[in-house]
Amino acid sequence: MAESRRLPPGPNVGTQLRARRAAQARAERVQQQAAQQAVAAAATRDRGRQLALPSAEGWFAAQGQRPFEFQRQVWDAVAAGRSGLLHATTGAGKTYAVYLALLNEALAGRVRGGGLRLLWVTPMRALSADTARALAVPLAQLGLDWQVGVRTGDTDSAERARQGRRLPEVLVTTPESLSLLLTRADSAELAAGLALVVVDEWHELIGNKRGVQVQLALARLRALARRRFSPSAGSSAEGGGEAADTAQSGALSAPSPRSREYNWDEAVATAQGGALSAPSPRSRGEGALSAPSPRSRGEGWGEGRSSASGERAASGQGAPHPDPLPVSGERESSSHPAPLRVWGLSATLGNLADAMHVLLAGRAGALIEGRIDKRIVIDTLLPADTGRFPWGGHLGIQMVAPVVREIESLPKGASAIVFTNVRSQAEIWYQALLEARPAWAGLIALHHGSLDKAVREWVEAGLKAGTLKAVVATSSLDLGVDFLPVERVLQVGSPKGVARLLQRAGRSGHAPGRASRVTLVPTHALELVEAAAAQKAAAARAVESRNAPRKPLDVLVQHVVSVALGTGFREDELLAEVRDTASYAGLTDAEWQWVLDFAGRGGESLRAYPEYHRIRQDGEGIWRVPDAQIARRHKMSVGTIVSEAAMVVKYASGGTLGTVEEGFIARLRKGDVFTFGGKVLELVRVQDMTAVVQPARSRSGAVPRWMGTKLPLSVEMADAVLRELEEALAGAAAPAQLAPEMQRVLPLLAIQKRWSSVPTRARLVVETMRSREGRHLFVYPFAGRLAHLGIASLIAWRAGRTQPATFSIAVNDYGFELLASADIAWLPQFRPGSPLLAEDDLLEHVLASLNAGELAGRRFREIARVAGLVFTGFPGQPKSARQLQASSSLIYEVLRKYDPSNLLLGQADREVLEQELDLARLRSALAGMRAQKVVLHELSRPTPFAFPLMIERLREALTTEKLADRIARMVAELERAAGD
């Protein structure tokens, strides 16, 4: 076993990893086949016993377990034909709650095999294989001859071909692959026998364009399901009229060749067959159960530990939907079977009713919360010396030893995940752990999205098997992969949000009845305050809300082309589908006509270019894609994930390490040293979108600064931090009553109070200071770094209108610094009634202060890719980031000059305000600042709150070595001034 933990050194490590992973996969297939054969043999020997347990309750009993009450509630709701949202703690059993509801119907004969019955949508390809394995487990034991398949970007051509001949009963897919399925000419038949759609990890999708993509796909599937049972569907543009007519008449004698290929004739027959008056799964299951064993009461899914689980109905208040489905809970007659049921699964979400409204497009549904007694332990790894003048990351090195001790304290066979917020930080910590414990080489690993797929799979397999002691990871391991050996999670740095903290905590003890434990590892002193605040916010379940984007037209343009490429559409019918979503419920007729015109001829400014004439009406008024080349390009571009072009990182002697952003490699020269994949590398050359490297002789070098490096502090967390500061001020005289984290921060707060004031919810602290660099302004609104960037730019712009000056800006989650070249008198400008913080002309002033044209142009580059205006290239021939930027910039300038009313330009402006600047939070923060009591201080030296802002600004101007020397001198001077 020890041998399998390690990989021999050498340049071909990627090849070795792939070979080992392939061998593991072959072994898993052999084991799975053997298990299936054993189950089949056991069923043949004891047929009576198998028939005594054909239910969800019976399956749990066979495992020595009992279901939770919330799982039974889901079974009953699904059996009643209802859709809904299930919200439960990570590892509580959400998957089987919804899945076994469908299997109950299959066991009762209401849903039969022979075609696609369940569509399971997961946000990450990495989750698909684990999800498929979990869904396959009960099938053989329940005697169901169903197949489980996976359809993602990683699915090989042979499997795609098999699915082309016959789709499995259960298909696990991603939003992108689901959209690609809708581009098939036979996509109308996807819903022919589809009984249930499950959207997993809905909290990860609802707030972004991938979630909008799911909304549109669900609306399409709902429409296809409606037309299947509508007598007037025979003339539908979907080409699904044949299936619909067959479903109504029952004439199955002459299905089309396409139907025979996919076995859709059986699917349609099944949709009409089956008695709907069968007893509920719960009553059937209880009839088959004997008294539970002691094990079922004390272990696993034990009902004895389940607290009251609530179910409540919630109906949306949005615009009325055309051709509405019957409300959830209504049962239909056998001549009109229940419509398509949709269920979402969520673990960390604050606005549950809104989330279900978006998922179900405003229809009523069952909102079920699984309140199980799952213990989540959150604690903090306290540093030996926090220091009184913090700066970002300065505790990192001294925290390595305590983290090592925590990993070593794990019981034998247990593992830990060390989470970081960014990939560069993950690389640093992996190197630091190896330097601290060289003997751990091969026993610890690194996992993030830029690493080669074979490496990531090897790491995941090691976590599952318990052969890895620890893995340093980013959000690539956030979501529902089931790693039972993981007993401990360590979060390096602040999680910045309660939802993220709880999500990562759930990676440990990932099973009902086991406690989850996450330990916070602060990287600077003020993160101790965040740690204390996070524990209280998590205990109060103050989880952040997530809202769906409003009318992103780039996603809609892509969807329109996808539907035209698939079945074709009539514009009034597709408009009804599109409005049957929460994000597009308010889409106007004018906006819809613009979308059709833009997809059809490129709008006003691109009509002369044939490649933008992507859809066209045929003689029957049906919109279709008229050109095969356009169809191929569109299929290559489906999706809303937009990132900088990636370059493959390869050894000169062979072997792939992964990919890294082209923008990072572009800043390096031959011979430069950087760390990647836990290795110190030297750049040899760049050739054909490949960075050729070799092991570096020197270990000093740069660390890649990947995209998305800094997460903003959430509103809930910011409020919790201010509460902690207030409680610390009130309890400073009796520190023993404060949380351990806050006790460590009291010396810092004492200096802040002595030299200035401590910010609170009622008090806005404003500090000014003169130095050789110029006039400094420090303000602490605690609104998060995105809003602070907007506020700082706004204040600088407004101040500059009265007194010309050049400003430098630095921001963090607590406040911002403005450094002016001129000696500006800041204090009078913060008096009550000053226009500096006024609401007047806010939008105009914000846009003017931030070079909004450049920001909108950058945002437009992403919109252009989603909308299909820029083609990223065919496989093996990707366009470089420079080519894509040039193409999108050219289109941006053409649209601004010749088509200024283009709605995509307006979308770019709106996304800058809503996403990059968080305008809603900026506006709220300004209102809060006007309501607070402003406390002004003239400083002779930076305070503990001001110091990290100065360091943020200096990072951009100094090298790492010079910055370290400068910080050491500054800290020494401040410590002397602070005294004992």
Short mmCIF file of C-alpha atoms in Angstrom, two decimals, residues 428-812:
data_model
loop_
_atom_site.label_atom_id
_atom_site.label_comp_id
_atom_site.label_asym_id
_atom_site.label_seq_id
_atom_site.Cartn_x
_atom_site.Cartn_y
_atom_site.Cartn_z
CA ILE A 428 2.98 28.62 -1.61
CA TRP A 429 1.46 26.50 1.13
CA TYR A 430 2.17 23.22 -0.64
CA GLN A 431 5.85 24.19 -0.94
CA ALA A 432 5.93 25.34 2.70
CA LEU A 433 4.47 22.06 3.98
CA LEU A 434 6.98 20.03 1.97
CA GLU A 435 9.86 22.13 3.27
CA ALA A 436 8.62 21.60 6.82
CA ARG A 437 8.17 17.83 6.32
CA PRO A 438 10.23 16.53 3.37
CA ALA A 439 9.18 12.98 4.27
CA TRP A 440 5.63 13.89 3.23
CA ALA A 441 6.60 13.89 -0.46
CA GLY A 442 4.01 11.66 -2.10
CA LEU A 443 1.78 11.78 0.98
CA ILE A 444 0.50 15.30 0.43
CA ALA A 445 -0.75 16.74 -2.84
CA LEU A 446 -1.91 19.89 -4.57
CA HIS A 447 -5.28 20.37 -6.28
CA HIS A 448 -6.50 23.34 -8.30
CA GLY A 449 -8.18 23.95 -11.63
CA SER A 450 -5.00 24.64 -13.62
CA LEU A 451 -3.44 21.25 -12.98
CA ASP A 452 -3.67 18.50 -15.54
CA LYS A 453 -6.83 16.40 -15.33
CA ALA A 454 -4.84 13.22 -14.70
CA VAL A 455 -3.11 14.86 -11.73
CA ARG A 456 -6.40 16.05 -10.27
CA GLU A 457 -7.95 12.59 -10.67
CA TRP A 458 -4.97 10.97 -8.98
CA VAL A 459 -5.33 13.38 -6.05
CA GLU A 460 -9.07 12.74 -5.77
CA ALA A 461 -8.51 8.98 -5.86
CA GLY A 462 -5.92 9.30 -3.10
CA LEU A 463 -8.34 11.26 -0.94
CA LYS A 464 -11.08 8.69 -1.44
CA ALA A 465 -8.74 5.82 -0.61
CA GLY A 466 -7.25 7.56 2.41
CA THR A 467 -3.70 7.23 1.05
CA LEU A 468 -3.03 10.97 1.17
CA LYS A 469 -2.34 12.65 4.47
CA ALA A 470 -3.35 16.11 3.24
CA VAL A 471 -4.28 18.00 0.10
CA VAL A 472 -3.79 21.74 -0.42
CA ALA A 473 -6.68 22.93 -2.56
CA THR A 474 -8.67 25.88 -3.82
CA SER A 475 -12.38 25.99 -4.65
CA SER A 476 -11.76 23.06 -7.02
CA LEU A 477 -12.66 20.78 -4.08
CA ASP A 478 -15.43 22.97 -2.63
CA LEU A 479 -18.37 21.08 -4.04
CA GLY A 480 -20.00 17.74 -3.27
CA VAL A 481 -17.24 15.21 -3.95
CA ASP A 482 -17.55 12.55 -1.24
CA PHE A 483 -14.21 12.03 0.55
CA LEU A 484 -15.08 9.92 3.57
CA PRO A 485 -11.51 9.74 4.99
CA VAL A 486 -11.35 13.55 5.34
CA GLU A 487 -11.70 14.31 9.03
CA ARG A 488 -10.39 17.86 9.11
CA VAL A 489 -10.52 21.02 7.01
CA LEU A 490 -8.11 23.90 7.56
CA GLN A 491 -9.01 27.24 5.96
CA VAL A 492 -5.97 29.42 5.31
CA GLY A 493 -7.05 33.05 5.47
CA SER A 494 -10.54 34.36 5.97
CA PRO A 495 -13.31 32.53 4.06
CA LYS A 496 -14.85 36.00 3.44
CA GLY A 497 -18.35 34.53 3.62
CA VAL A 498 -20.45 32.28 5.84
CA ALA A 499 -21.67 30.16 2.92
CA ARG A 500 -18.14 29.40 1.77
CA LEU A 501 -17.08 28.52 5.31
CA LEU A 502 -19.97 26.08 5.81
CA GLN A 503 -19.48 24.59 2.35
CA ARG A 504 -15.83 23.86 3.02
CA ALA A 505 -16.55 22.59 6.51
CA GLY A 506 -18.85 20.01 4.93
CA ARG A 507 -15.92 18.45 3.05
CA SER A 508 -14.98 16.82 6.37
CA GLY A 509 -17.17 14.28 8.10
CA HIS A 510 -19.06 14.00 4.81
CA ALA A 511 -21.71 11.57 6.03
CA PRO A 512 -24.76 11.74 8.28
CA GLY A 513 -23.93 11.29 11.94
CA ARG A 514 -20.34 12.51 11.62
CA ALA A 515 -19.21 15.93 12.80
CA SER A 516 -17.61 18.35 10.37
CA ARG A 517 -14.66 20.35 11.63
CA VAL A 518 -13.03 23.38 10.04
CA THR A 519 -10.12 25.25 11.57
CA LEU A 520 -9.46 28.85 10.53
CA VAL A 521 -5.81 29.77 9.97
CA PRO A 522 -5.44 33.58 10.02
CA THR A 523 -2.82 35.18 7.78
CA HIS A 524 -2.88 38.56 9.56
CA ALA A 525 -4.12 39.87 12.88
CA LEU A 526 -7.38 41.40 11.63
CA GLU A 527 -8.36 37.99 10.26
CA LEU A 528 -8.61 36.90 13.88
CA VAL A 529 -11.55 39.31 14.13
CA GLU A 530 -13.03 37.76 10.99
CA ALA A 531 -12.55 34.30 12.48
CA ALA A 532 -14.46 35.20 15.64
CA ALA A 533 -17.17 36.88 13.56
CA ALA A 534 -17.44 33.91 11.21
CA GLN A 535 -18.04 31.48 14.07
CA LYS A 536 -20.95 33.51 15.43
CA ALA A 537 -22.42 34.17 11.99
CA ALA A 538 -22.23 30.47 11.13
CA ALA A 539 -23.88 29.50 14.41
CA ALA A 540 -26.70 31.95 13.63
CA ARG A 541 -26.88 30.57 10.06
CA ALA A 542 -26.51 34.11 8.68
CA VAL A 543 -25.83 32.70 5.21
CA GLU A 544 -25.49 35.04 2.24
CA SER A 545 -28.22 35.41 -0.36
CA ARG A 546 -27.54 34.90 -4.06
CA ASN A 547 -29.60 36.52 -6.79
CA ALA A 548 -30.03 35.58 -10.43
CA PRO A 549 -28.69 37.90 -13.15
CA ARG A 550 -31.31 40.04 -14.86
CA LYS A 551 -31.78 39.65 -18.64
CA PRO A 552 -28.21 38.83 -19.81
CA LEU A 553 -28.81 39.11 -23.54
CA ASP A 554 -25.53 37.44 -24.51
CA VAL A 555 -26.77 34.19 -22.94
CA LEU A 556 -30.13 34.59 -24.68
CA VAL A 557 -28.52 35.12 -28.09
CA GLN A 558 -26.52 31.92 -27.59
CA HIS A 559 -29.64 30.00 -26.53
CA VAL A 560 -31.63 31.21 -29.54
CA VAL A 561 -28.94 29.93 -31.91
CA SER A 562 -28.78 26.61 -30.00
CA VAL A 563 -32.54 26.04 -30.36
CA ALA A 564 -32.42 27.02 -34.04
CA LEU A 565 -29.60 24.55 -34.54
CA GLY A 566 -31.55 21.82 -32.76
CA THR A 567 -35.21 21.68 -33.69
CA GLY A 568 -35.74 25.13 -35.06
CA PHE A 569 -38.39 27.40 -33.56
CA ARG A 570 -41.29 29.70 -34.21
CA GLU A 571 -40.53 33.05 -32.62
CA ASP A 572 -43.77 33.41 -30.65
CA GLU A 573 -43.39 29.93 -29.15
CA LEU A 574 -39.76 30.46 -28.17
CA LEU A 575 -40.56 33.88 -26.73
CA ALA A 576 -43.12 32.21 -24.47
CA GLU A 577 -40.45 29.71 -23.35
CA VAL A 578 -37.89 32.44 -22.67
CA ARG A 579 -40.35 34.45 -20.61
CA ASP A 580 -41.00 31.25 -18.65
CA THR A 581 -37.81 31.95 -16.70
CA ALA A 582 -37.16 34.25 -13.76
CA SER A 583 -34.30 36.07 -15.46
CA TYR A 584 -36.27 36.89 -18.64
CA ALA A 585 -39.82 37.17 -17.27
CA GLY A 586 -39.69 40.90 -17.98
CA LEU A 587 -38.20 40.62 -21.48
CA THR A 588 -39.93 43.19 -23.70
CA ASP A 589 -41.11 42.62 -27.27
CA ALA A 590 -38.55 45.17 -28.47
CA GLU A 591 -35.70 43.34 -26.73
CA TRP A 592 -36.86 40.03 -28.18
CA GLN A 593 -36.96 41.45 -31.70
CA TRP A 594 -33.48 42.87 -31.17
CA VAL A 595 -32.20 39.41 -30.12
CA LEU A 596 -33.69 37.81 -33.26
CA ASP A 597 -32.26 40.54 -35.46
CA PHE A 598 -28.83 40.31 -33.85
CA ALA A 599 -28.69 36.52 -34.18
CA GLY A 600 -30.14 36.68 -37.68
CA ARG A 601 -28.04 39.36 -39.32
CA GLY A 602 -25.66 40.79 -36.72
CA GLY A 603 -27.78 43.83 -35.96
CA GLU A 604 -27.33 47.19 -37.64
CA SER A 605 -23.53 47.27 -37.74
CA LEU A 606 -22.52 43.67 -38.61
CA ARG A 607 -25.05 42.87 -41.31
CA ALA A 608 -22.37 42.95 -44.02
CA TYR A 609 -20.54 39.96 -42.50
CA PRO A 610 -22.04 36.53 -43.37
CA GLU A 611 -20.57 34.80 -40.32
CA TYR A 612 -22.96 36.81 -38.14
CA HIS A 613 -26.03 35.67 -40.10
CA ARG A 614 -26.48 32.69 -37.82
CA ILE A 615 -30.22 31.97 -38.03
CA ARG A 616 -32.76 32.35 -40.83
CA GLN A 617 -36.45 31.64 -41.31
CA ASP A 618 -37.38 28.88 -43.76
CA GLY A 619 -40.45 28.76 -45.96
CA GLU A 620 -42.64 27.64 -43.05
CA GLY A 621 -41.55 30.51 -40.79
CA ILE A 622 -39.27 28.33 -38.66
CA TRP A 623 -35.90 29.78 -37.61
CA ARG A 624 -32.95 27.46 -38.31
CA VAL A 625 -29.17 27.62 -38.65
CA PRO A 626 -28.59 27.66 -42.43
CA ASP A 627 -24.85 26.96 -42.59
CA ALA A 628 -22.86 23.91 -41.44
CA GLN A 629 -19.75 25.95 -40.69
CA ILE A 630 -21.71 28.30 -38.43
CA ALA A 631 -23.23 25.25 -36.72
CA ARG A 632 -19.80 23.78 -35.99
CA ARG A 633 -18.47 27.05 -34.65
CA HIS A 634 -21.50 27.53 -32.44
CA LYS A 635 -21.20 24.06 -30.88
CA MET A 636 -17.57 24.81 -30.05
CA SER A 637 -18.61 28.02 -28.27
CA VAL A 638 -21.60 26.89 -26.18
CA GLY A 639 -21.25 27.89 -22.54
CA THR A 640 -20.85 30.95 -20.36
CA ILE A 641 -17.53 30.20 -18.64
CA VAL A 642 -15.14 32.83 -19.94
CA SER A 643 -11.54 32.93 -18.81
CA GLU A 644 -8.24 34.10 -20.14
CA ALA A 645 -6.72 31.86 -22.80
CA ALA A 646 -4.68 29.11 -21.17
CA MET A 647 -1.26 27.83 -22.16
CA VAL A 648 -0.21 24.24 -21.63
CA VAL A 649 2.79 23.80 -19.31
CA LYS A 650 5.04 20.94 -20.46
CA TYR A 651 8.45 19.63 -19.57
CA ALA A 652 11.05 19.93 -22.31
CA SER A 653 11.68 16.20 -21.85
CA GLY A 654 7.98 15.31 -22.02
CA GLY A 655 5.02 15.24 -19.66
CA THR A 656 2.20 17.73 -19.13
CA LEU A 657 1.80 19.61 -15.86
CA GLY A 658 -1.37 21.57 -16.60
CA THR A 659 -2.38 24.99 -17.88
CA VAL A 660 -1.72 28.56 -16.81
CA GLU A 661 -3.15 31.87 -18.01
CA GLU A 662 -1.46 33.21 -21.12
CA GLY A 663 -1.26 36.65 -19.51
CA PHE A 664 1.05 35.31 -16.81
CA ILE A 665 3.42 33.55 -19.21
CA ALA A 666 3.47 36.66 -21.39
CA ARG A 667 5.13 38.57 -18.52
CA LEU A 668 7.97 36.03 -18.24
CA ARG A 669 11.18 35.84 -20.20
CA LYS A 670 13.36 32.87 -21.05
CA GLY A 671 15.15 31.73 -17.89
CA ASP A 672 12.61 33.21 -15.46
CA VAL A 673 11.67 30.98 -12.52
CA PHE A 674 8.17 30.35 -11.21
CA THR A 675 6.31 27.73 -9.18
CA PHE A 676 3.52 25.59 -10.61
CA GLY A 677 2.02 22.27 -9.65
CA GLY A 678 4.14 22.23 -6.50
CA LYS A 679 7.36 22.42 -8.55
CA VAL A 680 9.90 25.19 -9.10
CA LEU A 681 10.27 25.61 -12.86
CA GLU A 682 12.37 27.57 -15.32
CA LEU A 683 10.84 28.83 -18.56
CA VAL A 684 12.72 27.39 -21.56
CA ARG A 685 10.60 28.76 -24.41
CA VAL A 686 7.06 29.52 -25.54
CA GLN A 687 5.87 27.71 -28.63
CA ASP A 688 2.37 27.20 -30.11
CA MET A 689 0.42 28.10 -26.94
CA THR A 690 2.76 25.86 -24.92
CA ALA A 691 5.13 26.94 -22.18
CA VAL A 692 8.09 24.57 -22.28
CA VAL A 693 9.81 24.34 -18.88
CA GLN A 694 12.49 22.44 -17.01
CA PRO A 695 13.19 21.96 -13.29
CA ALA A 696 14.83 25.12 -11.97
CA ARG A 697 18.27 25.03 -10.43
CA SER A 698 17.38 27.92 -8.13
CA ARG A 699 14.36 27.78 -5.81
CA SER A 700 13.81 31.54 -5.70
CA GLY A 701 11.23 32.73 -8.15
CA ALA A 702 7.86 34.26 -8.84
CA VAL A 703 4.55 32.67 -7.99
CA PRO A 704 1.81 32.84 -10.64
CA ARG A 705 -0.89 35.39 -9.81
CA TRP A 706 -3.92 33.72 -11.31
CA MET A 707 -7.17 35.43 -12.10
CA GLY A 708 -9.75 36.05 -9.40
CA THR A 709 -7.25 36.38 -6.61
CA LYS A 710 -9.24 38.37 -4.04
CA LEU A 711 -12.69 37.61 -2.70
CA PRO A 712 -14.73 40.47 -1.20
CA LEU A 713 -16.00 40.35 2.35
CA SER A 714 -19.72 39.59 2.29
CA VAL A 715 -22.28 41.96 3.79
CA GLU A 716 -23.11 39.45 6.49
CA MET A 717 -19.48 38.95 7.42
CA ALA A 718 -18.72 42.69 7.42
CA ASP A 719 -21.60 43.33 9.80
CA ALA A 720 -20.43 40.48 12.03
CA VAL A 721 -16.88 41.91 12.11
CA LEU A 722 -18.14 45.32 13.23
CA ARG A 723 -20.19 43.63 15.97
CA GLU A 724 -17.05 41.88 17.19
CA LEU A 725 -15.16 45.18 17.34
CA GLU A 726 -17.97 46.77 19.33
CA GLU A 727 -18.07 43.85 21.78
CA ALA A 728 -14.28 43.98 22.16
CA LEU A 729 -14.41 47.69 23.02
CA ALA A 730 -17.15 47.05 25.55
CA GLY A 731 -15.37 44.06 27.07
CA ALA A 732 -11.79 45.31 27.05
CA ALA A 733 -11.88 45.72 30.83
CA ALA A 734 -12.75 42.02 31.23
CA PRO A 735 -10.86 40.28 28.43
CA ALA A 736 -11.42 36.80 29.84
CA GLN A 737 -15.05 37.06 28.75
CA LEU A 738 -14.09 37.68 25.13
CA ALA A 739 -13.48 35.02 22.49
CA PRO A 740 -9.84 33.79 22.38
CA GLU A 741 -9.40 35.41 18.97
CA MET A 742 -10.49 38.80 20.26
CA GLN A 743 -8.23 38.53 23.30
CA ARG A 744 -5.26 38.28 20.93
CA VAL A 745 -6.39 41.39 19.02
CA LEU A 746 -6.86 43.63 22.07
CA PRO A 747 -3.29 45.07 21.94
CA LEU A 748 -3.86 46.10 18.32
CA LEU A 749 -7.22 47.67 19.15
CA ALA A 750 -5.68 49.51 22.10
CA ILE A 751 -3.19 51.25 19.81
CA GLN A 752 -5.89 52.01 17.24
CA LYS A 753 -8.01 53.58 19.99
CA ARG A 754 -5.05 55.54 21.41
CA TRP A 755 -3.92 57.00 18.08
CA SER A 756 -7.35 57.28 16.45
CA SER A 757 -10.69 55.48 16.93
CA VAL A 758 -11.99 51.95 16.35
CA PRO A 759 -14.66 51.76 13.60
CA THR A 760 -18.14 50.62 14.63
CA ARG A 761 -21.54 50.39 12.97
CA ALA A 762 -22.42 53.85 14.32
CA ARG A 763 -19.02 55.50 13.83
CA LEU A 764 -17.19 56.20 10.56
CA VAL A 765 -13.49 56.69 11.22
CA VAL A 766 -11.64 59.03 8.83
CA GLU A 767 -7.89 59.55 9.18
CA THR A 768 -5.50 61.86 7.36
CA MET A 769 -1.72 61.98 7.45
CA ARG A 770 1.05 63.90 5.70
CA SER A 771 4.24 62.09 4.60
CA ARG A 772 7.00 62.50 2.04
CA GLU A 773 4.73 60.71 -0.46
CA GLY A 774 1.92 63.26 -0.12
CA ARG A 775 -1.37 63.61 1.73
CA HIS A 776 -2.98 60.33 2.86
CA LEU A 777 -6.68 59.74 3.49
CA PHE A 778 -7.84 56.55 5.25
CA VAL A 779 -11.57 55.71 5.51
CA TYR A 780 -13.14 52.52 6.97
CA PRO A 781 -16.70 51.82 5.68
CA PHE A 782 -16.35 48.00 5.98
CA ALA A 783 -18.21 47.51 2.67
CA GLY A 784 -15.88 45.05 0.91
CA ARG A 785 -13.11 45.71 -1.58
CA LEU A 786 -15.35 46.03 -4.66
CA ALA A 787 -17.53 48.76 -3.15
CA HIS A 788 -14.46 50.45 -1.66
CA LEU A 789 -12.87 50.74 -5.08
CA GLY A 790 -15.95 52.55 -6.36
CA ILE A 791 -16.25 54.80 -3.29
CA ALA A 792 -12.56 55.70 -3.34
CA SER A 793 -12.66 56.54 -7.06
CA LEU A 794 -15.84 58.57 -6.58
CA ILE A 795 -14.38 60.60 -3.71
CA ALA A 796 -11.14 61.21 -5.62
CA TRP A 797 -13.07 62.37 -8.69
CA ARG A 798 -15.35 64.68 -6.73
CA ALA A 799 -12.46 66.12 -4.71
CA GLY A 800 -10.41 66.58 -7.86
CA ARG A 801 -13.11 68.78 -9.41
CA THR A 802 -12.51 71.40 -6.71
CA GLN A 803 -8.74 70.99 -6.35
CA PRO A 804 -6.77 69.30 -9.17
CA ALA A 805 -4.56 66.48 -7.90
CA THR A 806 -3.20 63.06 -8.83
CA PHE A 807 -4.45 60.17 -6.67
CA SER A 808 -3.23 56.67 -5.87
CA ILE A 809 -5.82 54.24 -4.52
CA ALA A 810 -5.48 51.18 -2.28
CA VAL A 811 -8.40 49.11 -0.98
CA ASN A 812 -9.07 46.15 1.27
#
